[in-house]
Amino acid sequence: MKTFTVTLVRHGKVNGAPALYGSTDIAVCPETNQAICHSLTKADIDYKTVVSSPLRRCLSLAELLAGERPLVCEPALKEMHFGQLDGTPFEEITSASVEWQQLEQFWHNPASSGLPDAESLESFSMRVTACWNRIVSELRHDALIVTHGGVIRAIVADVLGLDWKNPQWYSNLTIRNGSVTQIQVTLTDNLPYFAVKQIGSIY
């Protein structure tokens, strides 16, 4: 039997107007990353390996947190791709437009109301959970993952056996920028057993 903890950290607030930032590669200011790094260092979180989404809002923080530790970029940990509206500031979309109606439908039921040319919620969930299960199967020590809010929600839903299609999971669960979610993993006969220790904590 082997037990270790995986710490999931959401990237800092991005340098951009409010929007759906999925595959759009937008940055976080260095001061924000430094503040998150300082807070997590004070929290004395143990980890021997860092895994990160390759998008720079995650990778820039992961590089700080890794220091001399191994750092692995994992493309499957990228945020959901929001299609034609990915990265478009909400202030540029008029409330009477078709695009705004599409956004509202997506927010009310993301599983059945996809955005134009976007990744489906089902495809996103399958991508993330497959990656998560592979990472866990290969780990034997504490690790830290820097990723996105949607990715963290997908992982926690999978670990808890919750319905990822439930829109309340996305509207009612807050995963703030820079927050920490921790999952304890126990491997018994190479089968993982999970215990969620905290969700969306700020240090």
GROMACS .gro file of C-alpha atoms in nm:
model
  203
    1MET     CA    1   0.000   0.000   0.000
    2LYS     CA    2   0.128   0.348  -0.092
    3THR     CA    3  -0.029   0.681   0.009
    4PHE     CA    4   0.054   1.023  -0.132
    5THR     CA    5  -0.113   1.361  -0.183
    6VAL     CA    6  -0.180   1.543  -0.508
    7THR     CA    7  -0.220   1.920  -0.471
    8LEU     CA    8  -0.415   2.093  -0.748
    9VAL     CA    9  -0.349   2.466  -0.784
   10ARG     CA   10  -0.551   2.694  -1.010
   11HIS     CA   11  -0.351   2.958  -1.196
   12GLY     CA   12  -0.363   3.325  -1.096
   13LYS     CA   13  -0.598   3.590  -1.231
   14VAL     CA   14  -0.513   3.660  -1.594
   15ASN     CA   15  -0.422   3.991  -1.755
   16GLY     CA   16  -0.741   4.035  -1.953
   17ALA     CA   17  -1.100   4.152  -1.946
   18PRO     CA   18  -1.361   3.904  -1.816
   19ALA     CA   19  -1.411   3.631  -2.077
   20LEU     CA   20  -1.415   3.256  -2.127
   21TYR     CA   21  -1.043   3.183  -2.145
   22GLY     CA   22  -0.998   2.824  -2.256
   23SER     CA   23  -0.731   2.756  -2.516
   24THR     CA   24  -0.652   3.129  -2.544
   25ASP     CA   25  -0.296   3.157  -2.415
   26ILE     CA   26  -0.321   3.463  -2.190
   27ALA     CA   27  -0.064   3.556  -1.927
   28VAL     CA   28  -0.068   3.623  -1.553
   29CYS     CA   29   0.141   3.913  -1.421
   30PRO     CA   30   0.466   3.806  -1.248
   31GLU     CA   31   0.366   3.976  -0.922
   32THR     CA   32   0.052   3.760  -0.899
   33ASN     CA   33   0.253   3.443  -0.955
   34GLN     CA   34   0.508   3.550  -0.695
   35ALA     CA   35   0.231   3.612  -0.439
   36ILE     CA   36   0.077   3.267  -0.499
   37CYS     CA   37   0.419   3.103  -0.478
   38HIS     CA   38   0.494   3.284  -0.152
   39SER     CA   39   0.161   3.178   0.001
   40LEU     CA   40   0.205   2.814  -0.094
   41THR     CA   41   0.563   2.812   0.033
   42LYS     CA   42   0.442   2.943   0.370
   43ALA     CA   43   0.173   2.673   0.375
   44ASP     CA   44   0.454   2.414   0.366
   45ILE     CA   45   0.287   2.189   0.109
   46ASP     CA   46   0.500   1.886   0.026
   47TYR     CA   47   0.559   1.779  -0.334
   48LYS     CA   48   0.845   1.620  -0.526
   49THR     CA   49   0.713   1.669  -0.879
   50VAL     CA   50   0.522   1.946  -1.058
   51VAL     CA   51   0.286   1.880  -1.349
   52SER     CA   52   0.139   2.171  -1.546
   53SER     CA   53  -0.092   2.267  -1.826
   54PRO     CA   54   0.129   2.403  -2.106
   55LEU     CA   55  -0.068   2.729  -2.124
   56ARG     CA   56   0.146   3.011  -1.991
   57ARG     CA   57  -0.099   3.121  -1.720
   58CYS     CA   58  -0.024   2.785  -1.557
   59LEU     CA   59   0.329   2.713  -1.674
   60SER     CA   60   0.469   3.045  -1.551
   61LEU     CA   61   0.350   2.963  -1.199
   62ALA     CA   62   0.456   2.599  -1.225
   63GLU     CA   63   0.812   2.703  -1.309
   64LEU     CA   64   0.828   2.913  -0.993
   65LEU     CA   65   0.683   2.638  -0.776
   66ALA     CA   66   0.903   2.368  -0.924
   67GLY     CA   67   1.235   2.530  -0.849
   68GLU     CA   68   1.482   2.241  -0.883
   69ARG     CA   69   1.209   1.976  -0.887
   70PRO     CA   70   1.108   1.791  -1.205
   71LEU     CA   71   0.847   1.976  -1.411
   72VAL     CA   72   0.628   1.797  -1.665
   73CYS     CA   73   0.398   1.973  -1.916
   74GLU     CA   74   0.078   1.779  -1.979
   75PRO     CA   75  -0.129   1.899  -2.279
   76ALA     CA   76  -0.439   1.709  -2.161
   77LEU     CA   77  -0.457   1.937  -1.856
   78LYS     CA   78  -0.544   2.240  -2.069
   79GLU     CA   79  -0.873   2.418  -2.008
   80MET     CA   80  -1.180   2.340  -2.218
   81HIS     CA   81  -1.173   2.499  -2.564
   82PHE     CA   82  -1.464   2.742  -2.594
   83GLY     CA   83  -1.465   2.766  -2.973
   84GLN     CA   84  -1.548   3.091  -3.150
   85LEU     CA   85  -1.607   3.273  -2.821
   86ASP     CA   86  -1.284   3.161  -2.656
   87GLY     CA   87  -1.105   3.471  -2.525
   88THR     CA   88  -1.371   3.717  -2.648
   89PRO     CA   89  -1.433   3.977  -2.373
   90PHE     CA   90  -1.792   3.971  -2.251
   91GLU     CA   91  -1.806   4.350  -2.289
   92GLU     CA   92  -1.768   4.306  -2.666
   93ILE     CA   93  -2.077   4.083  -2.689
   94THR     CA   94  -2.409   4.269  -2.686
   95SER     CA   95  -2.686   4.131  -2.466
   96ALA     CA   96  -2.925   4.104  -2.763
   97SER     CA   97  -2.682   3.913  -2.984
   98VAL     CA   98  -2.697   3.547  -3.083
   99GLU     CA   99  -2.356   3.501  -2.919
  100TRP     CA  100  -2.487   3.621  -2.582
  101GLN     CA  101  -2.783   3.386  -2.608
  102GLN     CA  102  -2.541   3.101  -2.679
  103LEU     CA  103  -2.338   3.195  -2.373
  104GLU     CA  104  -2.645   3.201  -2.149
  105GLN     CA  105  -2.758   2.862  -2.277
  106PHE     CA  106  -2.409   2.724  -2.216
  107TRP     CA  107  -2.398   2.861  -1.861
  108HIS     CA  108  -2.739   2.712  -1.781
  109ASN     CA  109  -2.658   2.369  -1.923
  110PRO     CA  110  -2.302   2.326  -2.049
  111ALA     CA  111  -2.342   1.954  -2.118
  112SER     CA  112  -2.623   1.994  -2.372
  113SER     CA  113  -2.573   2.352  -2.498
  114GLY     CA  114  -2.228   2.365  -2.651
  115LEU     CA  115  -2.071   2.677  -2.799
  116PRO     CA  116  -1.993   2.711  -3.173
  117ASP     CA  117  -1.683   2.510  -3.274
  118ALA     CA  118  -1.610   2.438  -2.907
  119GLU     CA  119  -1.495   2.122  -2.735
  120SER     CA  120  -1.792   1.939  -2.586
  121LEU     CA  121  -1.815   1.906  -2.209
  122GLU     CA  122  -1.818   1.528  -2.249
  123SER     CA  123  -1.500   1.528  -2.456
  124PHE     CA  124  -1.335   1.766  -2.210
  125SER     CA  125  -1.432   1.554  -1.910
  126MET     CA  126  -1.306   1.235  -2.075
  127ARG     CA  127  -0.977   1.402  -2.172
  128VAL     CA  128  -0.912   1.533  -1.823
  129THR     CA  129  -1.012   1.221  -1.629
  130ALA     CA  130  -0.807   0.995  -1.856
  131CYS     CA  131  -0.504   1.217  -1.795
  132TRP     CA  132  -0.570   1.232  -1.420
  133ASN     CA  133  -0.598   0.854  -1.390
  134ARG     CA  134  -0.278   0.806  -1.588
  135ILE     CA  135  -0.088   1.055  -1.371
  136VAL     CA  136  -0.211   0.890  -1.052
  137SER     CA  137  -0.119   0.543  -1.177
  138GLU     CA  138   0.238   0.658  -1.243
  139LEU     CA  139   0.291   0.857  -0.921
  140ARG     CA  140   0.444   0.717  -0.604
  141HIS     CA  141   0.504   1.040  -0.415
  142ASP     CA  142   0.345   1.379  -0.337
  143ALA     CA  143   0.293   1.595  -0.644
  144LEU     CA  144   0.160   1.937  -0.737
  145ILE     CA  145  -0.049   2.008  -1.048
  146VAL     CA  146  -0.095   2.363  -1.181
  147THR     CA  147  -0.403   2.378  -1.400
  148HIS     CA  148  -0.741   2.543  -1.466
  149GLY     CA  149  -1.070   2.576  -1.282
  150GLY     CA  150  -1.261   2.355  -1.524
  151VAL     CA  151  -0.995   2.086  -1.505
  152ILE     CA  152  -1.004   2.084  -1.125
  153ARG     CA  153  -1.384   2.054  -1.127
  154ALA     CA  154  -1.364   1.762  -1.371
  155ILE     CA  155  -1.108   1.581  -1.155
  156VAL     CA  156  -1.300   1.632  -0.831
  157ALA     CA  157  -1.626   1.519  -0.995
  158ASP     CA  158  -1.452   1.202  -1.113
  159VAL     CA  159  -1.294   1.132  -0.775
  160LEU     CA  160  -1.626   1.181  -0.592
  161GLY     CA  161  -1.828   0.990  -0.850
  162LEU     CA  162  -2.046   1.293  -0.925
  163ASP     CA  163  -2.240   1.367  -1.243
  164TRP     CA  164  -2.018   1.593  -1.452
  165LYS     CA  165  -2.323   1.688  -1.661
  166ASN     CA  166  -2.494   1.860  -1.366
  167PRO     CA  167  -2.481   2.237  -1.440
  168GLN     CA  168  -2.480   2.319  -1.067
  169TRP     CA  169  -2.138   2.159  -1.039
  170TYR     CA  170  -2.002   2.442  -1.253
  171SER     CA  171  -2.216   2.730  -1.126
  172ASN     CA  172  -2.219   2.652  -0.751
  173LEU     CA  173  -1.863   2.531  -0.690
  174THR     CA  174  -1.608   2.812  -0.669
  175ILE     CA  175  -1.248   2.732  -0.758
  176ARG     CA  176  -1.077   3.067  -0.712
  177ASN     CA  177  -0.758   3.179  -0.880
  178GLY     CA  178  -0.458   3.062  -0.681
  179SER     CA  179  -0.668   2.821  -0.473
  180VAL     CA  180  -0.561   2.478  -0.352
  181THR     CA  181  -0.748   2.149  -0.382
  182GLN     CA  182  -0.590   1.840  -0.227
  183ILE     CA  183  -0.664   1.475  -0.295
  184GLN     CA  184  -0.507   1.192  -0.097
  185VAL     CA  185  -0.438   0.884  -0.307
  186THR     CA  186  -0.390   0.537  -0.163
  187LEU     CA  187  -0.270   0.266  -0.400
  188THR     CA  188  -0.359  -0.088  -0.295
  189ASP     CA  189  -0.270  -0.365  -0.540
  190ASN     CA  190  -0.221  -0.082  -0.793
  191LEU     CA  191  -0.584   0.029  -0.751
  192PRO     CA  192  -0.631   0.394  -0.644
  193TYR     CA  193  -0.858   0.499  -0.358
  194PHE     CA  194  -0.923   0.870  -0.316
  195ALA     CA  195  -0.998   1.104  -0.027
  196VAL     CA  196  -1.063   1.471  -0.098
  197LYS     CA  197  -0.893   1.670   0.180
  198GLN     CA  198  -0.985   2.025   0.071
  199ILE     CA  199  -1.140   2.206  -0.224
  200GLY     CA  200  -1.064   2.561  -0.339
  201SER     CA  201  -0.877   2.674  -0.028
  202ILE     CA  202  -0.688   3.003  -0.026
  203TYR     CA  203  -0.371   3.031   0.183
   0.00000   0.00000   0.00000
